[in-house]
Short mmCIF file of C-alpha atoms (C1' of nucleotides) in Angstrom, two decimals:
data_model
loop_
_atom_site.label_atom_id
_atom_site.label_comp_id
_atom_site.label_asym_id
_atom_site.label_seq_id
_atom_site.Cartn_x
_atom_site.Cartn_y
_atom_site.Cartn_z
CA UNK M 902 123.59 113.59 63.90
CA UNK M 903 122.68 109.68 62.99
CA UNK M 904 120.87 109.19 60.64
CA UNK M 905 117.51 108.52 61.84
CA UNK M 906 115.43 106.10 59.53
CA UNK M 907 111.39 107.04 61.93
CA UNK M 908 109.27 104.54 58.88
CA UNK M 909 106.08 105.53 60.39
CA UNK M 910 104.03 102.37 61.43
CA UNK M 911 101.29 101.13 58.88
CA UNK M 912 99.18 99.07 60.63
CA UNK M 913 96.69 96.79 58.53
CA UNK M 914 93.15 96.24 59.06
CA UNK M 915 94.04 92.28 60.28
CA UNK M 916 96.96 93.78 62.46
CA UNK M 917 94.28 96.47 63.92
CA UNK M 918 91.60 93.50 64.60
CA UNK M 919 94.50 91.89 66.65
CA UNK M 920 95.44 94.47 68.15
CA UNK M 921 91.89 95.05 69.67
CA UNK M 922 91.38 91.52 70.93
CA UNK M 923 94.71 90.76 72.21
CA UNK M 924 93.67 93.86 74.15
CA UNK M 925 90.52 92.96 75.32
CA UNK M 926 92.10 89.38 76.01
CA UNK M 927 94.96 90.90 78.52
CA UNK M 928 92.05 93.57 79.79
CA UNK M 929 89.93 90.75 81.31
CA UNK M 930 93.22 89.31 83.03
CA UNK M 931 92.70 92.89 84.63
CA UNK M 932 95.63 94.89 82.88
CA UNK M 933 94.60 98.88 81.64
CA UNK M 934 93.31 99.38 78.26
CA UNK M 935 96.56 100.83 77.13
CA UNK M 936 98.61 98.69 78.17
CA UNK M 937 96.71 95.80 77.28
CA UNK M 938 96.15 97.59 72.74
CA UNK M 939 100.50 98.12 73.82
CA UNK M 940 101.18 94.58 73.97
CA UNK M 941 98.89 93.84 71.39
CA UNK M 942 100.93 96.27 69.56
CA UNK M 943 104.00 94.10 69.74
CA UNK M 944 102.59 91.25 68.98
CA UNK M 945 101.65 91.76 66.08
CA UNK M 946 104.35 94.46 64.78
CA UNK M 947 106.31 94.27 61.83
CA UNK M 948 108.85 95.49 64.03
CA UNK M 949 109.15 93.78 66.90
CA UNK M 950 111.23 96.79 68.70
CA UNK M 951 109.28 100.37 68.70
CA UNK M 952 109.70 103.74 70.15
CA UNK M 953 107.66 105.67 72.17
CA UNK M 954 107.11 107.86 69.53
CA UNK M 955 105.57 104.85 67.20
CA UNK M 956 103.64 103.48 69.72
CA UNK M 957 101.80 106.45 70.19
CA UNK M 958 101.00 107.34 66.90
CA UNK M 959 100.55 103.55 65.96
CA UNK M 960 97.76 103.69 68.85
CA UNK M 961 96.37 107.12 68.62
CA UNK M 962 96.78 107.74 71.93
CA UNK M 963 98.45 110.87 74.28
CA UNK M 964 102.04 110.72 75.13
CA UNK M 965 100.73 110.71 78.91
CA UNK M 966 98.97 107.41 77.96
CA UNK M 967 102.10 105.67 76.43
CA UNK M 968 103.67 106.64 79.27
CA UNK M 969 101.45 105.32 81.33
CA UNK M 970 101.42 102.03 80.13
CA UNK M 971 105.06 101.63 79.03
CA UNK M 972 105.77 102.01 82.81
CA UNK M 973 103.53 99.91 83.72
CA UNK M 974 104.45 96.70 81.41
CA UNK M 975 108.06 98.00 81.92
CA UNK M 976 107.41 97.06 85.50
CA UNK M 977 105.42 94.22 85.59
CA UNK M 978 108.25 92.86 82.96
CA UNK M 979 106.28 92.20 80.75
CA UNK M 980 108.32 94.85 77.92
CA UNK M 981 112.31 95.55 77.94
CA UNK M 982 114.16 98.03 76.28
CA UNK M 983 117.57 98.26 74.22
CA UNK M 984 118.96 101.36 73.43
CA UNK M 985 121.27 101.98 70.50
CA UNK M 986 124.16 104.63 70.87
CA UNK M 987 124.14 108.19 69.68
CA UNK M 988 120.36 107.56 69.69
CA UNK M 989 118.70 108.64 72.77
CA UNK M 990 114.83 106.34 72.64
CA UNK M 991 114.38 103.43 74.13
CA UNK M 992 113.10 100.80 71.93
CA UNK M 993 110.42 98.71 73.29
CA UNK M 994 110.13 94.94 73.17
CA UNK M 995 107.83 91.99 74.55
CA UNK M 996 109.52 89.80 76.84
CA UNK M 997 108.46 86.74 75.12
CA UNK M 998 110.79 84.69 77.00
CA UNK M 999 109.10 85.86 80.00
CA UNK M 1000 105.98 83.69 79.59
CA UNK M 1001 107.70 80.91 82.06
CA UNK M 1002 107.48 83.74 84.69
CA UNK M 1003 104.08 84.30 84.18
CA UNK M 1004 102.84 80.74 83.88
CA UNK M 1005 104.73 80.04 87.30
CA UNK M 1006 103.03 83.62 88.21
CA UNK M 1007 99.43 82.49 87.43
CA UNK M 1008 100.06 79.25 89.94
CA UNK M 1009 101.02 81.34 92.51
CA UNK M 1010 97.57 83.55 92.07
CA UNK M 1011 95.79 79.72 92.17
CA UNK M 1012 98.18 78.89 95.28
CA UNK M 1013 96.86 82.11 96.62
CA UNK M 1014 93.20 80.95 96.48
CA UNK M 1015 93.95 77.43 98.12
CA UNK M 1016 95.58 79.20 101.30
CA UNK M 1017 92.37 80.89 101.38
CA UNK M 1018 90.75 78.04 101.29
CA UNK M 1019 92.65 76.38 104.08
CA UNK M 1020 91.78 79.71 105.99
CA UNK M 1021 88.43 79.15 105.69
CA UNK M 1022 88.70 75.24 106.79
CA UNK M 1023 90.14 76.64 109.67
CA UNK M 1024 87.55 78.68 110.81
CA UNK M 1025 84.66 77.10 109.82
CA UNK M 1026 82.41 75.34 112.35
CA UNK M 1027 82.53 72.14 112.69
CA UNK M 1028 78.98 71.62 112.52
CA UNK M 1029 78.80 71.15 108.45
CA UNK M 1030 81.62 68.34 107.63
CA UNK M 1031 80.02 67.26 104.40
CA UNK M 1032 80.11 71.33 103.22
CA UNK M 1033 83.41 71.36 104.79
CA UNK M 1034 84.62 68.02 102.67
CA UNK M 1035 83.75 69.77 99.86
CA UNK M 1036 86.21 72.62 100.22
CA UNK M 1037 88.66 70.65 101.26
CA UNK M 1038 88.20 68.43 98.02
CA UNK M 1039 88.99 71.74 96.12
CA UNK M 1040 91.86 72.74 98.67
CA UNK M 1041 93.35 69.42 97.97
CA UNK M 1042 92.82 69.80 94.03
CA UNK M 1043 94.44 72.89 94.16
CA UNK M 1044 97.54 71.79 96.55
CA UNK M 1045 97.58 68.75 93.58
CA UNK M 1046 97.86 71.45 90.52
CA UNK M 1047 100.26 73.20 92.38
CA UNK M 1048 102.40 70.54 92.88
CA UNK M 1049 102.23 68.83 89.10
CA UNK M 1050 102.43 72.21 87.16
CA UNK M 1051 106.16 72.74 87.76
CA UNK M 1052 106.44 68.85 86.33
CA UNK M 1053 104.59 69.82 83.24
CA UNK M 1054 106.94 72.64 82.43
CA UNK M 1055 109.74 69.81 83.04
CA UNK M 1056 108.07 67.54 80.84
CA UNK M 1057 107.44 69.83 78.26
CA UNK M 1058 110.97 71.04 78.44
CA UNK M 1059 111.97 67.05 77.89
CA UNK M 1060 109.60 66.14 74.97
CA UNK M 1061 111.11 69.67 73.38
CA UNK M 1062 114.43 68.24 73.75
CA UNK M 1063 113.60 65.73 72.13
CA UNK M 1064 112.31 66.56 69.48
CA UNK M 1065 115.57 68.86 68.17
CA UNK Z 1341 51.83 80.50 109.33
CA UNK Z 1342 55.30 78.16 109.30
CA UNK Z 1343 57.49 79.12 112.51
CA UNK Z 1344 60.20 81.06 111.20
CA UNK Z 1345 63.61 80.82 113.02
CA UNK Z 1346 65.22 83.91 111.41
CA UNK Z 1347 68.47 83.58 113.53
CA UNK Z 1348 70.18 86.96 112.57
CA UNK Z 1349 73.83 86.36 111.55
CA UNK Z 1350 76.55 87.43 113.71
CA UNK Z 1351 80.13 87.27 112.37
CA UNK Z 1352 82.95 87.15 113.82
CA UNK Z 1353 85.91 89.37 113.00
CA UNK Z 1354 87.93 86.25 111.78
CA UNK Z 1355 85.27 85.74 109.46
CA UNK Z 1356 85.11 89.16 108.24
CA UNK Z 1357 88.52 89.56 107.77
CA UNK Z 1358 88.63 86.47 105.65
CA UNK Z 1359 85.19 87.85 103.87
CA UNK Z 1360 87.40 90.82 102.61
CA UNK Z 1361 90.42 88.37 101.46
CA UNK Z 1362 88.47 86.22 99.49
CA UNK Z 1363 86.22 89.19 97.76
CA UNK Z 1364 89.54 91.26 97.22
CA UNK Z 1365 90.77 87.71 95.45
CA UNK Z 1366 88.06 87.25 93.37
CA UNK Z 1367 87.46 91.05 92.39
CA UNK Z 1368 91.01 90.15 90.99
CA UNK Z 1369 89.17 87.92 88.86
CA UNK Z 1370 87.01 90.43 87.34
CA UNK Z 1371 83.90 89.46 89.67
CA UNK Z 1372 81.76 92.54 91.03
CA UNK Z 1373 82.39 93.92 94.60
CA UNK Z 1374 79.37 92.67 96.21
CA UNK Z 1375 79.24 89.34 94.28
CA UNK Z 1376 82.47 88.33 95.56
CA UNK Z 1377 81.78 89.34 99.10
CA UNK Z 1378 78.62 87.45 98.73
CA UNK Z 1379 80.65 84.48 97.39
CA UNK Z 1380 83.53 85.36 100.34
CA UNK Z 1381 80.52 85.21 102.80
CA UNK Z 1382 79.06 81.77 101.81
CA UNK Z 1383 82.06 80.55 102.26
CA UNK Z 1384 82.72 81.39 105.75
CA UNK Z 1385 79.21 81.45 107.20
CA UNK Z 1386 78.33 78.84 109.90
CA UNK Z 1387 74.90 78.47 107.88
CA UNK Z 1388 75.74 77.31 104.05
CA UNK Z 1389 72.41 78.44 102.96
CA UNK Z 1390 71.75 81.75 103.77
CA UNK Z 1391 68.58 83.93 102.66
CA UNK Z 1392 68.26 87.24 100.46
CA UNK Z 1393 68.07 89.59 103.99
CA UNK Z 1394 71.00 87.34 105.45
CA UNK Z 1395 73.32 88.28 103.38
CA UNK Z 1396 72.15 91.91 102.84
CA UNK Z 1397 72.30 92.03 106.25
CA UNK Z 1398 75.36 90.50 106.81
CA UNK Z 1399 77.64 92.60 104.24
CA UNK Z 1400 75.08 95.62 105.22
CA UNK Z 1401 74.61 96.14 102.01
CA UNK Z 1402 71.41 97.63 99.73
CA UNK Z 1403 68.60 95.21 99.06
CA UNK Z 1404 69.51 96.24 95.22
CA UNK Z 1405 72.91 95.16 95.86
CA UNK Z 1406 72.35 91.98 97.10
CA UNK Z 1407 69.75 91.72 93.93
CA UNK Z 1408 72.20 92.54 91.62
CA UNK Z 1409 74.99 90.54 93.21
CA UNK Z 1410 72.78 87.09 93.84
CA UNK Z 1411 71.31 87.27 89.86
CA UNK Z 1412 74.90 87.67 88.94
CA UNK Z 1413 76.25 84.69 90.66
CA UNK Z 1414 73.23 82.57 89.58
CA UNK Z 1415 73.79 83.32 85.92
CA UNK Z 1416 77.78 82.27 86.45
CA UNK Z 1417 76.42 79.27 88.00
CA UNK Z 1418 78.47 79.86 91.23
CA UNK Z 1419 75.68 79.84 93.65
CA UNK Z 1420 72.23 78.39 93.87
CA UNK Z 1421 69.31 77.97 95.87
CA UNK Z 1422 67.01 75.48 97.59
CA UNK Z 1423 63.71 76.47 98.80
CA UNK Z 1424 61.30 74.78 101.48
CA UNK Z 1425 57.80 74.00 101.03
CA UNK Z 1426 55.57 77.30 102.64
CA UNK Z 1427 58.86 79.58 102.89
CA UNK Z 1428 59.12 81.80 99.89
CA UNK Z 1429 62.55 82.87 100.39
CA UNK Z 1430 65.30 80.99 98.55
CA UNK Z 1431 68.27 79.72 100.74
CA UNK Z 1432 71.49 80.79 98.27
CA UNK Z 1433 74.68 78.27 98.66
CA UNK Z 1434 77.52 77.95 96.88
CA UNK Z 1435 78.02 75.43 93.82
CA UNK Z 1436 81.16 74.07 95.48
CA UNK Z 1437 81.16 71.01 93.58
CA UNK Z 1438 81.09 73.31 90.62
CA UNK Z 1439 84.76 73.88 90.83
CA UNK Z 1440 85.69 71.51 88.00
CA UNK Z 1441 83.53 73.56 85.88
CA UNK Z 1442 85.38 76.78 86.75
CA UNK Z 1443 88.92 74.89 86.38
CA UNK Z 1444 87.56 74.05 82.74
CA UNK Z 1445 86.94 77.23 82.32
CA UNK Z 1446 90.01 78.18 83.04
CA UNK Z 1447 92.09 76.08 80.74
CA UNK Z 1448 89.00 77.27 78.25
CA UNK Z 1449 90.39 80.74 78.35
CA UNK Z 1450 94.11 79.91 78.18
CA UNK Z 1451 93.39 78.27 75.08
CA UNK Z 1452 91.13 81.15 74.14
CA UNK Z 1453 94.76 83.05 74.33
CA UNK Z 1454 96.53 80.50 72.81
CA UNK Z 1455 94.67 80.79 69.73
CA UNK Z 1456 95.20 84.25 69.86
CA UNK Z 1457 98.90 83.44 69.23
CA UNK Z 1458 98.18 81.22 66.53
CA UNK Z 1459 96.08 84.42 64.60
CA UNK Z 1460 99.06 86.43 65.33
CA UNK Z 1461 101.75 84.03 63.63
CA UNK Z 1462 99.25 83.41 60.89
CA UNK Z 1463 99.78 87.03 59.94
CA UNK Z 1464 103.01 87.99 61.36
CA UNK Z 1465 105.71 88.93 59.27
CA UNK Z 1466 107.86 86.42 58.11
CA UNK Z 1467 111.02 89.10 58.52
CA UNK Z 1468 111.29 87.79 61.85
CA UNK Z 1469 112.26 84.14 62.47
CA UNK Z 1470 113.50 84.55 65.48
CA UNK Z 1471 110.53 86.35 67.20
CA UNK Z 1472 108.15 84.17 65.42
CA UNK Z 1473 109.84 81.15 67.15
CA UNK Z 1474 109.30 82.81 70.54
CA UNK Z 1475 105.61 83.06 69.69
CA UNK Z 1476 105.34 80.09 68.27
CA UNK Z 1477 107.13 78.66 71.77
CA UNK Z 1478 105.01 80.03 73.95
CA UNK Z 1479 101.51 79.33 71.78
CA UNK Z 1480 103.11 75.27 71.79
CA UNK Z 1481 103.50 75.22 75.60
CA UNK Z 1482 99.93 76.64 75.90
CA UNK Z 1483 98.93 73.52 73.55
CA UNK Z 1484 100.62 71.24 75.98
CA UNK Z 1485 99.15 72.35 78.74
CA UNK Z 1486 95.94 72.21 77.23
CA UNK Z 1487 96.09 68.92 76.88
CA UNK Z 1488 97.71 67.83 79.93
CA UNK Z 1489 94.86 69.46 82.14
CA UNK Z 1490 92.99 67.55 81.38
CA UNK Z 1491 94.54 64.10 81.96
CA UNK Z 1492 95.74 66.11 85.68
CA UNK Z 1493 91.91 65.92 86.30
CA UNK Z 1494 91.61 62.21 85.91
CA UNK Z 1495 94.59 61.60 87.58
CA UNK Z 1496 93.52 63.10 90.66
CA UNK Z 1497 90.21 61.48 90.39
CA UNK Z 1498 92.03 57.96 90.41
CA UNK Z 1499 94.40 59.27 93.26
CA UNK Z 1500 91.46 60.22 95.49
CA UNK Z 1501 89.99 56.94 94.54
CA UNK Z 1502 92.46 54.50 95.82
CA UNK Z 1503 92.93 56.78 99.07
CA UNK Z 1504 88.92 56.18 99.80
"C1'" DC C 29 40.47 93.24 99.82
"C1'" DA C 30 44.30 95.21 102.51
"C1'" DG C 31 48.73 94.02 104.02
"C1'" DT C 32 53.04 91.59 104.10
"C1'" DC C 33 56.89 89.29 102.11
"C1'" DA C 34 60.59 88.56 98.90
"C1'" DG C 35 62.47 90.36 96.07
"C1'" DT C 36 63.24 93.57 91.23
"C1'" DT C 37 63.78 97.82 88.68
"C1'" DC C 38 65.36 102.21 87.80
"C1'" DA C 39 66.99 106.90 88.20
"C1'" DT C 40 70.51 108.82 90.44
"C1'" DA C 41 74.72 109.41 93.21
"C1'" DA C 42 79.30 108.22 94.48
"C1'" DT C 43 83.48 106.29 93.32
"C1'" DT C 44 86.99 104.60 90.46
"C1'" DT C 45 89.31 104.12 86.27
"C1'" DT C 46 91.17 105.89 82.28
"C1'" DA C 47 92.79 109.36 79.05
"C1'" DT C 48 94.07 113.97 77.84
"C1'" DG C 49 96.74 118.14 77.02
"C1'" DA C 50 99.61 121.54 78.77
"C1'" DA C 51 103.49 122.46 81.27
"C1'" DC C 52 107.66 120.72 82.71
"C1'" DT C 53 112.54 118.35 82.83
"C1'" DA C 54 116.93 116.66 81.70
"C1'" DA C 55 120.08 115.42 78.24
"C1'" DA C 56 121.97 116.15 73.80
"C1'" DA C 57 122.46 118.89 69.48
"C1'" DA C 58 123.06 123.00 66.90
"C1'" DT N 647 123.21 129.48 74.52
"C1'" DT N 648 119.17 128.16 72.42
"C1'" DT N 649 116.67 124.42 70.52
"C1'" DT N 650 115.29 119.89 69.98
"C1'" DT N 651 114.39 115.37 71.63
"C1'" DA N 652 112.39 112.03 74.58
"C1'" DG N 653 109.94 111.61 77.52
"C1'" DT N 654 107.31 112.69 82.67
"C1'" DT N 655 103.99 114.91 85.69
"C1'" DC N 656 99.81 116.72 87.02
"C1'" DA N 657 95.30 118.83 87.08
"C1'" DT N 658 91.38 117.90 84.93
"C1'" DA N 659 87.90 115.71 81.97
"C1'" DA N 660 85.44 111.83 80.35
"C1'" DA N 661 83.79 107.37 80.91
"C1'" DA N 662 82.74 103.26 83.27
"C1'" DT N 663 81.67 100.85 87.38
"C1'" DT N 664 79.32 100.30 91.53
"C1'" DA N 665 75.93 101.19 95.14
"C1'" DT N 666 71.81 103.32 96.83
"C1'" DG N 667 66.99 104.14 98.02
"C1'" DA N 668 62.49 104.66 96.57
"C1'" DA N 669 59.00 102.87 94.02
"C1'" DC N 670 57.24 98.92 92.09
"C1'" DT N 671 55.61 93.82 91.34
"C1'" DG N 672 53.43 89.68 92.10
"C1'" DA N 673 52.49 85.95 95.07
"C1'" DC N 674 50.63 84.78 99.28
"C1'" DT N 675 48.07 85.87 104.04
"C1'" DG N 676 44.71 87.19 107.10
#
DNA sequence: CAGTCAGTTCATAATTTTATGAACTAAAAA
DNA sequence: TTTTTAGTTCATAAAATTATGAACTGACTG
């Protein structure tokens, strides 16, 4: 057998506090509880890799529950796993580098809105144009966002060049 | 007594349709069931100012509903009301033009996030270089684009400006 | 003063979400 | 082969959210 070093996870009152709004943070963009106090959980880690095992106990919670939500994030990519060999758990990580996905992600949600928006243009009556200006004002805010966002990642991407 | 046209309102299944689309988008947001139909409904209605007993009628929902869902949207500052002289009822519309507040809201809550970040690298272990530099990444982007909303809002404004 | 109108309030019901623990599985170890 | 490990599944429980209808309020009306 390999020798299997399982330092159980001390968690400090600061790390805790985290924890908690991280996961009320992530709960309001509408992901579960669990999932949401999970990612919280790697955030603020020692240990940026953890088991199943050390999430659970870390958290208090059932194993149903960390399975639950590991799916979940495992899914939505938000968490990867590596494995090491001769020892069978997965060890959880946050897909930092994932952010990119998300920000493009959260534009699309906003992209999904405007085509909403040019739904409703299309149905309304005529008989309101000044109402009718007004959402297309914020249709063709939105269709504006949508369009410079991807630049700002470019940008930002330039200015970090930069900079090294 | 004032003549009261109380046209009932009649939608059409277009409108219903896109009623449901644009409640199910904004219950994504977190808003209540009925409040976002309500919201989904002002939107599409031929009338932009539509009474209490409109729009319970409309979304056949409970007159408590429609309470709860109207005070709701009122205290968000998403809809308001105009009232005529000898008509008690209030005619609810939508704060369209409000939608610059809501986009500063928005950035308002990234940054809310962002600063999250920052709390977790204050604390983080400093074991981790690497991972810390992810964080740190991803909590500089969310500076960036923090302050480049901002400046996107202007720029618009001056767009729209030399197009008029 | 009785009745109507335009809502509000509240106890309750229905529904949905979330979490649990017990039983299960499949792979590896002893 | 039996046991342990690393989880998963599922029925159920607990909690939170949402909607309802009946009773209520307070301003106005006749």
């Amino acid at each position: 057998m390999i020798f299997n070093c399982k330092s159980k996870i001390v968690l400090t009152d600061k790390q805790k506090t985290l924890i908690e709004k991280i996961g009320i943070s992530y709960e309001k963009e509408g992901l579960q509880p669990v999932a949401a106090r999970i990612s919280g959980l790697l955030y603020v880690a020692d240990n940026p890799h953890l088991t199943f095992d050390e999430i659970t106990e870390a958290l208090q919670i059932s194993k149903s529950a960390t399975s639950n939500g590991i799916n979940l994030l495992l899914q939505m990519q938000r968490i990867e796993y590596i494995t090491f060999s001769g020892d069978r758990r997965r060890y959880f990580r946050l897909k930092i580098s994932n952010w990119r996905e998300e920000f493009k992600h959260k534009i699309e949600v906003m992209a999904g809105f405007n085509s909403l928006m040019r739904e409703v243009l299309a149905i309304r009556t005529k008989e309101t144009p000044e109402y009718n200006e007004r959402i297309k004002e914020l249709a063709d805010f939105l269709d504006y966002v949508f369009q410079q966002l991807p630049l700002l990642l470019q940008q930002w991407d330039k200015e970090k060049n930069n900079k090294i």
